[in-house]
JSON list of C-alpha atoms in Angstrom, two decimals:
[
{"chain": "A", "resi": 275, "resn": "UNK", "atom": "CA", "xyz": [-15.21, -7.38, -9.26]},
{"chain": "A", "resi": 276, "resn": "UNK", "atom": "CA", "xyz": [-12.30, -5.65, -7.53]},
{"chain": "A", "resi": 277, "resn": "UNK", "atom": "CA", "xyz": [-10.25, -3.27, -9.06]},
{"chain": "A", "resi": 278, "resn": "UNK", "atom": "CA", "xyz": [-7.18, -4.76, -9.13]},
{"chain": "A", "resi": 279, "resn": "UNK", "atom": "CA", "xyz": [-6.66, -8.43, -9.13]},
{"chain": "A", "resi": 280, "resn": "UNK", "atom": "CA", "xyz": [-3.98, -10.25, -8.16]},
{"chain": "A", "resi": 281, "resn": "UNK", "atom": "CA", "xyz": [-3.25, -14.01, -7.22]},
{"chain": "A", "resi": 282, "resn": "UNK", "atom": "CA", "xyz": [-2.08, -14.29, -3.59]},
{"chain": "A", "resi": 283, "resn": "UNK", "atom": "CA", "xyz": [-0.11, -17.19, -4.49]},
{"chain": "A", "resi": 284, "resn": "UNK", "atom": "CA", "xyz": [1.56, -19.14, -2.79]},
{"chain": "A", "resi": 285, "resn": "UNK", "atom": "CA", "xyz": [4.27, -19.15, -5.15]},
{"chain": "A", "resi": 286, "resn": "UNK", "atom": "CA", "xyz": [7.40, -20.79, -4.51]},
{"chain": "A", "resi": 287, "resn": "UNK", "atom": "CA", "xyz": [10.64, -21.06, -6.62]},
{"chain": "A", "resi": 288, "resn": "UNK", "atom": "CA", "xyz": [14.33, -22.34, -6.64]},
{"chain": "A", "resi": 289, "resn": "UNK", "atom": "CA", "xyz": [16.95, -19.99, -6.82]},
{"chain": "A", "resi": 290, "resn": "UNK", "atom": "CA", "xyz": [18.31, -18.80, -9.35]},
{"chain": "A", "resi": 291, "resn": "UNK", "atom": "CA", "xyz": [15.10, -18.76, -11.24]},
{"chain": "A", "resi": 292, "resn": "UNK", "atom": "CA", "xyz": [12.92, -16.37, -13.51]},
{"chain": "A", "resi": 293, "resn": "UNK", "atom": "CA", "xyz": [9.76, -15.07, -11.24]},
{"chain": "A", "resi": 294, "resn": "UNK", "atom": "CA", "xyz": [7.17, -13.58, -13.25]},
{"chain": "A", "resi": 295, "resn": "UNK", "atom": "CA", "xyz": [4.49, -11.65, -11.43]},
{"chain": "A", "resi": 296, "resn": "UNK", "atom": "CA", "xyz": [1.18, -10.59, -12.60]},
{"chain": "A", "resi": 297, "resn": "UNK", "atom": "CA", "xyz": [-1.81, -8.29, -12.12]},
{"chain": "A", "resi": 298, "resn": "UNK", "atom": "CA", "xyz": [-5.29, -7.01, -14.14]},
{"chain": "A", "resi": 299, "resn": "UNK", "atom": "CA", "xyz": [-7.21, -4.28, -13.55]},
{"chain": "A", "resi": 300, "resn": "UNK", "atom": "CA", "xyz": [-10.39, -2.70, -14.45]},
{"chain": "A", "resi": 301, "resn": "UNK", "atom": "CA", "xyz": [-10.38, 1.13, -14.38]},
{"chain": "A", "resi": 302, "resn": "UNK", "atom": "CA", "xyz": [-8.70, 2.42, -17.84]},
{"chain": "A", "resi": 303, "resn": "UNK", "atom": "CA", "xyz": [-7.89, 5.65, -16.24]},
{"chain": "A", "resi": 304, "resn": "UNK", "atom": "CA", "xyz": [-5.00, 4.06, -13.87]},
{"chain": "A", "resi": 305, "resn": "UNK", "atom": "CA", "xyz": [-1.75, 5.67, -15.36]},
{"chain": "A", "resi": 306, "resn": "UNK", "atom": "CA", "xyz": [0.40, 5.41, -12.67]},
{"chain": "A", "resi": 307, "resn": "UNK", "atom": "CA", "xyz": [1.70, 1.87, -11.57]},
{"chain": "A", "resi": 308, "resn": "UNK", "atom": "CA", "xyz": [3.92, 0.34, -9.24]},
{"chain": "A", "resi": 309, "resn": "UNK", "atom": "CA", "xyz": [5.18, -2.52, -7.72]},
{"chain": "A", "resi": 310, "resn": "UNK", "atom": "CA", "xyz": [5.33, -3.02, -3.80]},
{"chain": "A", "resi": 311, "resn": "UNK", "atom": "CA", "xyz": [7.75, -5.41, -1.18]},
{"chain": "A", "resi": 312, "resn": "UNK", "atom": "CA", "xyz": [6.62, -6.34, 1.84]},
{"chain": "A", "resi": 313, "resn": "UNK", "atom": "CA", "xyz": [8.56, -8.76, 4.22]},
{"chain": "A", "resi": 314, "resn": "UNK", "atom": "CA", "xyz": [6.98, -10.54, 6.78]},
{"chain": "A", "resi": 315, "resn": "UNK", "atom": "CA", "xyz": [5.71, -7.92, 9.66]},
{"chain": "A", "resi": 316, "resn": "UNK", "atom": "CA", "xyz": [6.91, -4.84, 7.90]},
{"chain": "A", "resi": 317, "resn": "UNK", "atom": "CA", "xyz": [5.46, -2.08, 5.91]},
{"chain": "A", "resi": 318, "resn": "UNK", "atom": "CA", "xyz": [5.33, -2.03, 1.98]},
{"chain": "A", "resi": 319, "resn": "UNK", "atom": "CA", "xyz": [8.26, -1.26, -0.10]},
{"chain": "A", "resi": 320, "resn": "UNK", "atom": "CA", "xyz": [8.50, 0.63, -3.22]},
{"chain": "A", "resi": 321, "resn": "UNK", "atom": "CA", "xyz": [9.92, -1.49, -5.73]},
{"chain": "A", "resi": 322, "resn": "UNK", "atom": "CA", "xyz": [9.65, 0.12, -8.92]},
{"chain": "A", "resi": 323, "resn": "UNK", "atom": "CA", "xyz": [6.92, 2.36, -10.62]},
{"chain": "A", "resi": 324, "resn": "UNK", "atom": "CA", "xyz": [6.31, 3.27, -13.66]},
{"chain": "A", "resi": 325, "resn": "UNK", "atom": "CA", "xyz": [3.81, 5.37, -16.25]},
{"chain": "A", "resi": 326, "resn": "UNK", "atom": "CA", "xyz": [1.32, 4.70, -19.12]},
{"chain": "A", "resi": 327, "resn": "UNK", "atom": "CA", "xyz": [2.23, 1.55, -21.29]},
{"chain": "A", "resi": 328, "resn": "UNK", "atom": "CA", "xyz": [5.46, 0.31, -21.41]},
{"chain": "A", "resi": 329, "resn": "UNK", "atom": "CA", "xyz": [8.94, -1.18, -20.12]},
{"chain": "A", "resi": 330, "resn": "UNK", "atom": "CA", "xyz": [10.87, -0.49, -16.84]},
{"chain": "A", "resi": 331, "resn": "UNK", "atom": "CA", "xyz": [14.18, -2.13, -15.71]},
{"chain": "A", "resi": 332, "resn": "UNK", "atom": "CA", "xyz": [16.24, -1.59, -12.23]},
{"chain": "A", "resi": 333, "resn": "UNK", "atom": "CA", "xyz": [18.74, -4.16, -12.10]},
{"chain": "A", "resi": 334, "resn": "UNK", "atom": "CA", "xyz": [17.26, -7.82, -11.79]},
{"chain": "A", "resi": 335, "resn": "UNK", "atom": "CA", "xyz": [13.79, -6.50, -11.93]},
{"chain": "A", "resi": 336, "resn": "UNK", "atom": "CA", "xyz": [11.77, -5.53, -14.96]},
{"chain": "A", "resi": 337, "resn": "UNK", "atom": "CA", "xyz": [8.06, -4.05, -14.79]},
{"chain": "A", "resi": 338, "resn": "UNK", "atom": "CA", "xyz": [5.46, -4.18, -17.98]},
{"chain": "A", "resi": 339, "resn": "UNK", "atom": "CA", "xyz": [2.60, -2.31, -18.58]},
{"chain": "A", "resi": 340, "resn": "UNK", "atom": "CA", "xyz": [-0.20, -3.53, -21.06]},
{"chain": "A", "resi": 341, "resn": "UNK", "atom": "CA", "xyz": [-2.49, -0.35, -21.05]},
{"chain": "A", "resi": 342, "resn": "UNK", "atom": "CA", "xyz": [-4.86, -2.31, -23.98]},
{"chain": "A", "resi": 343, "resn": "UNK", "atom": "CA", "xyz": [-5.05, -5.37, -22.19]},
{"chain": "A", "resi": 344, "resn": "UNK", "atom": "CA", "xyz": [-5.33, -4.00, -19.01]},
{"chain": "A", "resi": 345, "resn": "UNK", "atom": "CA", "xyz": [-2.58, -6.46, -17.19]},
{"chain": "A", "resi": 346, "resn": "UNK", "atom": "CA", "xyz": [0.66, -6.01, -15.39]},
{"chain": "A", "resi": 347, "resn": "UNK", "atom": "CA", "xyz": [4.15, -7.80, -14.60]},
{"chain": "A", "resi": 348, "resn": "UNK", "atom": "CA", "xyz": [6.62, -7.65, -12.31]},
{"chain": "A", "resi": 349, "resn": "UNK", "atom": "CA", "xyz": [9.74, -10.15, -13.62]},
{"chain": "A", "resi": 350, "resn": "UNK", "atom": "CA", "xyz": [12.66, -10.85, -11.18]},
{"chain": "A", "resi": 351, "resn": "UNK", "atom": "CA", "xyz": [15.56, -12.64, -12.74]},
{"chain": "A", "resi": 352, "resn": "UNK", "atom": "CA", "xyz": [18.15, -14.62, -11.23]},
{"chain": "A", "resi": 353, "resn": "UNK", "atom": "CA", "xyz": [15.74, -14.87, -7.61]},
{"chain": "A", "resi": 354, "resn": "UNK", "atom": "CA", "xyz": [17.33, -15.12, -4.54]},
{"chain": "A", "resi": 355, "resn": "UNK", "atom": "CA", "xyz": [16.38, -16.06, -1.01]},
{"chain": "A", "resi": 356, "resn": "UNK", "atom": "CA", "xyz": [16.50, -12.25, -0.13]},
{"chain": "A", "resi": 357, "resn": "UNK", "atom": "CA", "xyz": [13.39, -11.87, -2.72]},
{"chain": "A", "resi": 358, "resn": "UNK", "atom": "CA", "xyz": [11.20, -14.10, -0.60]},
{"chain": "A", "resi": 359, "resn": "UNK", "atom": "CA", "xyz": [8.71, -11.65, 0.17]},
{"chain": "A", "resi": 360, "resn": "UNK", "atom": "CA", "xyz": [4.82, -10.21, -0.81]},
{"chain": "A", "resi": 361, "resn": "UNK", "atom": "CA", "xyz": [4.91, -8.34, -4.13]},
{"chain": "A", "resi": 362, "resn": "UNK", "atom": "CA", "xyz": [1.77, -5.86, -4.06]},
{"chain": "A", "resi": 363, "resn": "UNK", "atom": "CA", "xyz": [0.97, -4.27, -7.54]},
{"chain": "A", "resi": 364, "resn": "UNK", "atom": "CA", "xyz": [-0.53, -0.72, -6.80]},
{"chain": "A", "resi": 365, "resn": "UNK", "atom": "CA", "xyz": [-2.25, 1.61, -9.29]},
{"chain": "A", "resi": 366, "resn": "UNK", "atom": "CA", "xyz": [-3.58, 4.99, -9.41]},
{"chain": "A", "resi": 367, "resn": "UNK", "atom": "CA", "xyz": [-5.67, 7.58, -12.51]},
{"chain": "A", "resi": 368, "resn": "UNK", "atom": "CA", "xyz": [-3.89, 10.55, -13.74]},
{"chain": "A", "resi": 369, "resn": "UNK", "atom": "CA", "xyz": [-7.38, 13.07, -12.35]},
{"chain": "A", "resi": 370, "resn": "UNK", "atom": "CA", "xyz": [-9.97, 12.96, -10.04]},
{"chain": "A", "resi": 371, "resn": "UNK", "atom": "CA", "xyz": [-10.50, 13.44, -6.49]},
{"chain": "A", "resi": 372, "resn": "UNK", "atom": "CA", "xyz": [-8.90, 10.51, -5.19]},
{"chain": "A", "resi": 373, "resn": "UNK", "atom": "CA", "xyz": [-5.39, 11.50, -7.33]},
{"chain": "A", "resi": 374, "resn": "UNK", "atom": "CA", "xyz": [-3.64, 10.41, -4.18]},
{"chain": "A", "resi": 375, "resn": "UNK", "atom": "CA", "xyz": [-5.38, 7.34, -3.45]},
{"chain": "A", "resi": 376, "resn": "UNK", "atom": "CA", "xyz": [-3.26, 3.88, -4.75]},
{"chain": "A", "resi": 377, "resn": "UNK", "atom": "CA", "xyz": [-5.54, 0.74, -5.35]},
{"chain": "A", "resi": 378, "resn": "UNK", "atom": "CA", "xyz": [-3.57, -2.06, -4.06]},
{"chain": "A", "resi": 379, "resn": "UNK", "atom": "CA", "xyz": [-4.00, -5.78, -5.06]},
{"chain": "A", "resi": 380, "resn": "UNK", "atom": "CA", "xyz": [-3.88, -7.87, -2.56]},
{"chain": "A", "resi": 381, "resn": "UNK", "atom": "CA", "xyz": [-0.37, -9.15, -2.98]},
{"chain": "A", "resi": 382, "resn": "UNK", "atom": "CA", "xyz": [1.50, -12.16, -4.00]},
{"chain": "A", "resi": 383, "resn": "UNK", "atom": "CA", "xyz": [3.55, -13.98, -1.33]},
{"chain": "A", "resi": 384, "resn": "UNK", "atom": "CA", "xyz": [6.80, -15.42, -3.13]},
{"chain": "A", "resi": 385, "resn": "UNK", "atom": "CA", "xyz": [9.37, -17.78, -1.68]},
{"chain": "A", "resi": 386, "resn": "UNK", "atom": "CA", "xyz": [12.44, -18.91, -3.02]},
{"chain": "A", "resi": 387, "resn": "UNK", "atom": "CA", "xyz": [14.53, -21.58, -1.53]},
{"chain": "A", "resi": 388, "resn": "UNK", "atom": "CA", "xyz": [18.30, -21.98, -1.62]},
{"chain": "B", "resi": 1027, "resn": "UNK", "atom": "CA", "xyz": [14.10, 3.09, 8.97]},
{"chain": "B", "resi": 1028, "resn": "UNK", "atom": "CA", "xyz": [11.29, 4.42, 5.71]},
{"chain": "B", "resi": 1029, "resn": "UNK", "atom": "CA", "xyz": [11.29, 7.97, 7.71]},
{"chain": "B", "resi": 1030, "resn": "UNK", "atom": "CA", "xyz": [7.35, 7.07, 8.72]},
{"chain": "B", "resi": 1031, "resn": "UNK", "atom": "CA", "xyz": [6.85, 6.78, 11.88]},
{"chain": "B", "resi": 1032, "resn": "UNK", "atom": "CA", "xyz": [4.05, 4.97, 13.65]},
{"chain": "B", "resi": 1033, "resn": "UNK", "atom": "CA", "xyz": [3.17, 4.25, 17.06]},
{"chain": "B", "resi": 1034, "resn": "UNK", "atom": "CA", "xyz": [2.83, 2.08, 18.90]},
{"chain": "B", "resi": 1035, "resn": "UNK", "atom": "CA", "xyz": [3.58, -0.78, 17.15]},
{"chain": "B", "resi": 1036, "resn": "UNK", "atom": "CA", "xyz": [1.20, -3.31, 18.72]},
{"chain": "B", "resi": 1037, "resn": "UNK", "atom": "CA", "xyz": [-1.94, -2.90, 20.74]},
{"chain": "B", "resi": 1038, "resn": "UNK", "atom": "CA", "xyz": [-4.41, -4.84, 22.36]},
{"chain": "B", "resi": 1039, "resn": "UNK", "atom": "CA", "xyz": [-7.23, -3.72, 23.44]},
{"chain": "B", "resi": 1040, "resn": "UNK", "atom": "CA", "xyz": [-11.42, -5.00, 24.43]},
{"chain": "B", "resi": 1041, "resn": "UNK", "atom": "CA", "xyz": [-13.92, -4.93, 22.33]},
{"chain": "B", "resi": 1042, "resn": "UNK", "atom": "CA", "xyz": [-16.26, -1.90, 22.59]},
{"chain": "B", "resi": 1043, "resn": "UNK", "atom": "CA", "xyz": [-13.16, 0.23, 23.42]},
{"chain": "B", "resi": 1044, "resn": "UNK", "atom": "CA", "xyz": [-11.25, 3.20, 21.41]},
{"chain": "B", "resi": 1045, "resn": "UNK", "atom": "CA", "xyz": [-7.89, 3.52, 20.39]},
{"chain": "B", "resi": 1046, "resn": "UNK", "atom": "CA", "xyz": [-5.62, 5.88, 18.42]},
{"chain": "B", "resi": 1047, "resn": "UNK", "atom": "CA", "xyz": [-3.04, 5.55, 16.33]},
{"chain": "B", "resi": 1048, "resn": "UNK", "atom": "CA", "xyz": [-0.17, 8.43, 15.38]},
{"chain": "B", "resi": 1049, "resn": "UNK", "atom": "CA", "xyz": [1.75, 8.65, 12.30]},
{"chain": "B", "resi": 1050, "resn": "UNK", "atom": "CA", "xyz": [4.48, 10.77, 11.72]},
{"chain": "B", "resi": 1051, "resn": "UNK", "atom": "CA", "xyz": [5.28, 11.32, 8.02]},
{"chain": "B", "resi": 1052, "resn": "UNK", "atom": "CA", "xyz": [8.21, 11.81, 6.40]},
{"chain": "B", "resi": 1053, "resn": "UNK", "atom": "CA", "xyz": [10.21, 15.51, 6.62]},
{"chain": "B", "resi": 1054, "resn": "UNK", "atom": "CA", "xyz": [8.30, 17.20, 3.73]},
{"chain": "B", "resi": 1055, "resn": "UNK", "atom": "CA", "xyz": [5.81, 15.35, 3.12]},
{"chain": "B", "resi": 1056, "resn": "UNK", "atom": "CA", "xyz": [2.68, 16.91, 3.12]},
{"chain": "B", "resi": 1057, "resn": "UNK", "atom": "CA", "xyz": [0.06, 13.78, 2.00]},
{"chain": "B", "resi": 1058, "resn": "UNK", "atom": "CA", "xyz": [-0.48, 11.36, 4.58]},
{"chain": "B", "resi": 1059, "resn": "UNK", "atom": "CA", "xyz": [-2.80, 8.37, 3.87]},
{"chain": "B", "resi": 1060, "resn": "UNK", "atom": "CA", "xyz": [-3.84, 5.41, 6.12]},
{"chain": "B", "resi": 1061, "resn": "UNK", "atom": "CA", "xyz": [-4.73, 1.84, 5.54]},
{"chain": "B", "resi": 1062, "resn": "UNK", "atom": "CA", "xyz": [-5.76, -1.15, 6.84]},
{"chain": "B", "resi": 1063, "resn": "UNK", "atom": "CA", "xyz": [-4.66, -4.57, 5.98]},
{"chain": "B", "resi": 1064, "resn": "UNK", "atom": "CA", "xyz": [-6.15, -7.83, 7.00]},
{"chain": "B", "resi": 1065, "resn": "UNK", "atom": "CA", "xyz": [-5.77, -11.21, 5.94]},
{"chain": "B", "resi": 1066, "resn": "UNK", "atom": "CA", "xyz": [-8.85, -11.24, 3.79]},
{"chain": "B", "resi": 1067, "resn": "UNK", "atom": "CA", "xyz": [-8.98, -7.78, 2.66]},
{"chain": "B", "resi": 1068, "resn": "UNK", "atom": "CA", "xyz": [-5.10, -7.01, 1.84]},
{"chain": "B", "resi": 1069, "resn": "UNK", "atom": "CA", "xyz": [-4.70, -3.06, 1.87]},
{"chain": "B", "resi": 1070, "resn": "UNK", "atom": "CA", "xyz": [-7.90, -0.77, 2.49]},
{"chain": "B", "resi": 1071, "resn": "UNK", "atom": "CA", "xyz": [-7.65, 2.65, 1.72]},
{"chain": "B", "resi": 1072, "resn": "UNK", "atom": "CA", "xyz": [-9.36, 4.24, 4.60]},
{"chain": "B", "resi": 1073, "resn": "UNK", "atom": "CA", "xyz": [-8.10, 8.26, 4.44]},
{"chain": "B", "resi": 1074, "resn": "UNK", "atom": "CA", "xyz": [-6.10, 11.08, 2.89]},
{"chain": "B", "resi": 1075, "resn": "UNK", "atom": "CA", "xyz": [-5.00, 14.46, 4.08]},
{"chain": "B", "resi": 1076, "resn": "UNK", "atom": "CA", "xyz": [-2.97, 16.90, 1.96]},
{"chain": "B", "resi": 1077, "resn": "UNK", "atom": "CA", "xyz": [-1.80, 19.12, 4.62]},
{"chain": "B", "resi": 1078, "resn": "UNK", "atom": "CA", "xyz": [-4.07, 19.25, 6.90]},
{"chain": "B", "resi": 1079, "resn": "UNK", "atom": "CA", "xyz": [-7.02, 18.57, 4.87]},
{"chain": "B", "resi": 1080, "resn": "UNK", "atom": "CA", "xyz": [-9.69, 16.05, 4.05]},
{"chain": "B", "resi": 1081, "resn": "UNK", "atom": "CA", "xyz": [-8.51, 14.79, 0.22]},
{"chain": "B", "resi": 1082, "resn": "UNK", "atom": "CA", "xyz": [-10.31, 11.78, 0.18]},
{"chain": "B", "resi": 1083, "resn": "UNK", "atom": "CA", "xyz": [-12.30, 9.20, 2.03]},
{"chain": "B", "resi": 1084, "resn": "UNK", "atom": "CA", "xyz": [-12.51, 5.27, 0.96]},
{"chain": "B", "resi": 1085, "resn": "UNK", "atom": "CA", "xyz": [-14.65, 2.23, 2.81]},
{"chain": "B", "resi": 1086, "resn": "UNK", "atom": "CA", "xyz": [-13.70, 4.02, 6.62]},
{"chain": "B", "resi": 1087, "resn": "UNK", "atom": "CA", "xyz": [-16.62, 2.95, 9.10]},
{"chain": "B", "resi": 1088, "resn": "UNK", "atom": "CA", "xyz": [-18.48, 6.23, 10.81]},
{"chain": "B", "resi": 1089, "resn": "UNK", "atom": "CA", "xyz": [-16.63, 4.63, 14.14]},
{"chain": "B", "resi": 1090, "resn": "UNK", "atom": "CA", "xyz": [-13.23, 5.46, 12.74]},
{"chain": "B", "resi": 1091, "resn": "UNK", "atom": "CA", "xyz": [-11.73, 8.98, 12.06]},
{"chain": "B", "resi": 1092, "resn": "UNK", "atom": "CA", "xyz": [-8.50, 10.84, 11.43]},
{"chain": "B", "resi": 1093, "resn": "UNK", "atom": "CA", "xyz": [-7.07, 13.89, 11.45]},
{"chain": "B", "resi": 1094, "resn": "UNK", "atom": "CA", "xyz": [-3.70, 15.58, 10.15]},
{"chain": "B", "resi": 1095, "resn": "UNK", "atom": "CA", "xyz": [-2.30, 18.40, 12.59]},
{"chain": "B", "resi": 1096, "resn": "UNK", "atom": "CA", "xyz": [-0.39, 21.48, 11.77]},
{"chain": "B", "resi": 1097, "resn": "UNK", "atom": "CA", "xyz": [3.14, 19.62, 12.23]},
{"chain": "B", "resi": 1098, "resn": "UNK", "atom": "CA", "xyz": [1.77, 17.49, 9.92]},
{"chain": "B", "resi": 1099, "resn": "UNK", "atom": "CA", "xyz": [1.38, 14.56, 11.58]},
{"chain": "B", "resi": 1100, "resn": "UNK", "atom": "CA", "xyz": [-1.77, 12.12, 11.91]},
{"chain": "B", "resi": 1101, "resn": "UNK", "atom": "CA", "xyz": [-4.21, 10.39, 13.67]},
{"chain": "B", "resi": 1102, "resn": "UNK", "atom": "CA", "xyz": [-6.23, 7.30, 13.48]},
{"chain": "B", "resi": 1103, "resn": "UNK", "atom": "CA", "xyz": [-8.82, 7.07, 15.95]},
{"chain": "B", "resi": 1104, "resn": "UNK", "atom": "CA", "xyz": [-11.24, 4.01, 16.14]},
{"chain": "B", "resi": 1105, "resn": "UNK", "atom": "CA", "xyz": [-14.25, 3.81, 18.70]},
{"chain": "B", "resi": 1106, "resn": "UNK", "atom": "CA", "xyz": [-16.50, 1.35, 19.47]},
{"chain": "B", "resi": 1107, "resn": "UNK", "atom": "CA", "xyz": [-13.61, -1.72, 18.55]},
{"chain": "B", "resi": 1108, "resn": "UNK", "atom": "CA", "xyz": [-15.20, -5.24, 17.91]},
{"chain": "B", "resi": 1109, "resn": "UNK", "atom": "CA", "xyz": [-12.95, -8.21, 16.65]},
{"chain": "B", "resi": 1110, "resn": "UNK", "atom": "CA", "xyz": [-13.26, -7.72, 13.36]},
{"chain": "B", "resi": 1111, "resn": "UNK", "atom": "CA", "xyz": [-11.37, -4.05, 13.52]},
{"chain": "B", "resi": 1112, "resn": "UNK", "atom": "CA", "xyz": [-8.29, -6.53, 14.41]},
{"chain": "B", "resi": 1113, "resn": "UNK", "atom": "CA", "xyz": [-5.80, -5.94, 11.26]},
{"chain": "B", "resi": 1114, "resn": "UNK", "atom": "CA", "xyz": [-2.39, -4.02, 10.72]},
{"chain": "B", "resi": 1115, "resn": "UNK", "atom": "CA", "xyz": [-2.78, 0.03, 10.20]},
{"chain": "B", "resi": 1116, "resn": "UNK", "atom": "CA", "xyz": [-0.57, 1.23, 8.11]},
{"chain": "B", "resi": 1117, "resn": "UNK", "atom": "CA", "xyz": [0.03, 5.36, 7.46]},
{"chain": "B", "resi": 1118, "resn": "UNK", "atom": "CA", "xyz": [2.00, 6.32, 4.06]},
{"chain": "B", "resi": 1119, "resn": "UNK", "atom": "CA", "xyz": [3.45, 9.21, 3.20]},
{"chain": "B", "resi": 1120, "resn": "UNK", "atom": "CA", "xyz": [4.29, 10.79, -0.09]},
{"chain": "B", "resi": 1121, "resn": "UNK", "atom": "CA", "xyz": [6.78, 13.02, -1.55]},
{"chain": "B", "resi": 1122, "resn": "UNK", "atom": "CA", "xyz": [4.82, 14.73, -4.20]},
{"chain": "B", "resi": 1123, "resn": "UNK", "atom": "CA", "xyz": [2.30, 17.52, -4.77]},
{"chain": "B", "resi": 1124, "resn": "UNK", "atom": "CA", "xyz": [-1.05, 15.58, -4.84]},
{"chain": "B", "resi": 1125, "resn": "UNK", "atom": "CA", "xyz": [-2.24, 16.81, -8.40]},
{"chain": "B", "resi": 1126, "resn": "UNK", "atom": "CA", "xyz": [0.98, 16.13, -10.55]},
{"chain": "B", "resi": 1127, "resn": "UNK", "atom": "CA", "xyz": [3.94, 13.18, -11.00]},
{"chain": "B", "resi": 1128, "resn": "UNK", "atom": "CA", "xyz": [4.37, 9.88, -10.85]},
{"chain": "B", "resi": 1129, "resn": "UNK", "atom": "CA", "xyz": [5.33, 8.98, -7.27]},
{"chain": "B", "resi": 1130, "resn": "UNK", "atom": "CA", "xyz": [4.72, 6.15, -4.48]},
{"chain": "B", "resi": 1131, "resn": "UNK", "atom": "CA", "xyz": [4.20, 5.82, -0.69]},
{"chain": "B", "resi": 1132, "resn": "UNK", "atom": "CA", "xyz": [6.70, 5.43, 1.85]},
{"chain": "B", "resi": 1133, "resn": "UNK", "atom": "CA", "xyz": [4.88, 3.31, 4.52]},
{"chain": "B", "resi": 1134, "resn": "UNK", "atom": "CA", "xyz": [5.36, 3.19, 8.48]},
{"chain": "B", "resi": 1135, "resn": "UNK", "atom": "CA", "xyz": [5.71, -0.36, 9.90]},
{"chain": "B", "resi": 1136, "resn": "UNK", "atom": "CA", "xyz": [2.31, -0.58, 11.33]},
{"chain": "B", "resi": 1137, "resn": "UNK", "atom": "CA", "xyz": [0.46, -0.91, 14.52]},
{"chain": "B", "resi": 1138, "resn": "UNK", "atom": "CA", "xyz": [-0.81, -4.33, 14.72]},
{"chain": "B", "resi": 1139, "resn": "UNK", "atom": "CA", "xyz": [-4.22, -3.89, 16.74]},
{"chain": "B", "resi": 1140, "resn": "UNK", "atom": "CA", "xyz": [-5.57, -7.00, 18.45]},
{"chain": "B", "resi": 1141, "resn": "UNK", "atom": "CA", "xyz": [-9.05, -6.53, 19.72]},
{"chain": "B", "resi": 1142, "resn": "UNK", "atom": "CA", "xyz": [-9.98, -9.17, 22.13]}
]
């Protein structure tokens, strides 16, 4: 079982609509987590991150961490075409010798259509 | 323009050759990390360095090695290609001392390596 799991989609949506992104993980010492954009032949974004359990919200976008269930979300509001993309969840522990080191899922490729 | 800089961006090269790849991190940043990402695999933590030095090490084949210079910036080198090495190579670069804070990657663009 990987670390972090993550469906690769496709996932396709009008505009306008309520996007709701998802990951799981297995390692209960990830405190750190973060979401990721990466258009087509470019590098990977930072999005949003945030820490421990909890709420996050930057404009359209809102992350959520369940620590106890070990799960995830990205939710983008009002999509637009600008948001098609792949959205990689990313997570890292608080200690140990790979403190550095993000585990990535392996992204979820969104379009949304005018 | 994320302030990473990698070259070159796209390289194809035989099987059985070797190739490196430079990243240039952001001013200030001291951790550099590279990755690979294929189809299949989405994004493999290969290597950190922390200025200059060895931090950690994830699934990196004994063909492939790095290094992080003085000036702080960093190469990839991979020997002994076959097709399978063929994937896009991503360095990051982050903002933060290593051992405290929340904080993310910036990432380069890539170098998309072909091996033929």
């Amino acid at each position: 079982q990987k670390e972090v799991e993550q469906d690769p989609g496709p996932l396709s949506v009008p505009e306008g609509a309520i996007v709701s992104l998802n990951c799981t993980y297995s390692n209960s010492a990830f405190q750190y987590f973060m979401w990721y954009r990466q258009y087509s032949r470019k590098g990977p974004e930072l999005l949003m991150y945030t820490y421990s359990s909890g709420n996050k919200e930057d404009g359209r976008f809102t992350a959520q961490v369940d620590k106890s269930s070990k799960y995830i979300s990205l939710f983008i509001r009002d999509s637009q075409p600008s948001d098609s993309a792949t959205y990689l969840c990313a997570m890292r522990p608080n200690r140990g010798s790979t403190l550095g080191r993000l585990y990535f899922g392996r992204g979820t490729q969104l379009t949304v259509w005018p | 323009d994320s302030g990473v800089t990698q070259t070159p961006k796209h390289l194809i090269t035989a099987t059985g050759q070797r190739v490196t790849l430079r990243c240039s991190p952001r001013s200030g940043d001291l951790s550099v990390y590279w990755y690979q990402q294929s189809l299949d695999q989405g994004l493999q933590f290969l290597i950190h360095y922390y200025n200059g030095e060895e931090r950690a090490k994830g699934n990196i084949l004994e063909r492939f090695s790095a290094q992080q210079f003085p000036d702080l910036h960093s190469e990839l080198n991979l020997s002994s290609l076959e097709l399978g090495d063929s994937a896009l190579y991503f360095c990051a670069s982050s903002d933060g001392a290593v051992d405290s804070g929340p904080y993310g990657y910036t990432f380069g663009s890539g170098t998309r390596l072909t091996v033929v």
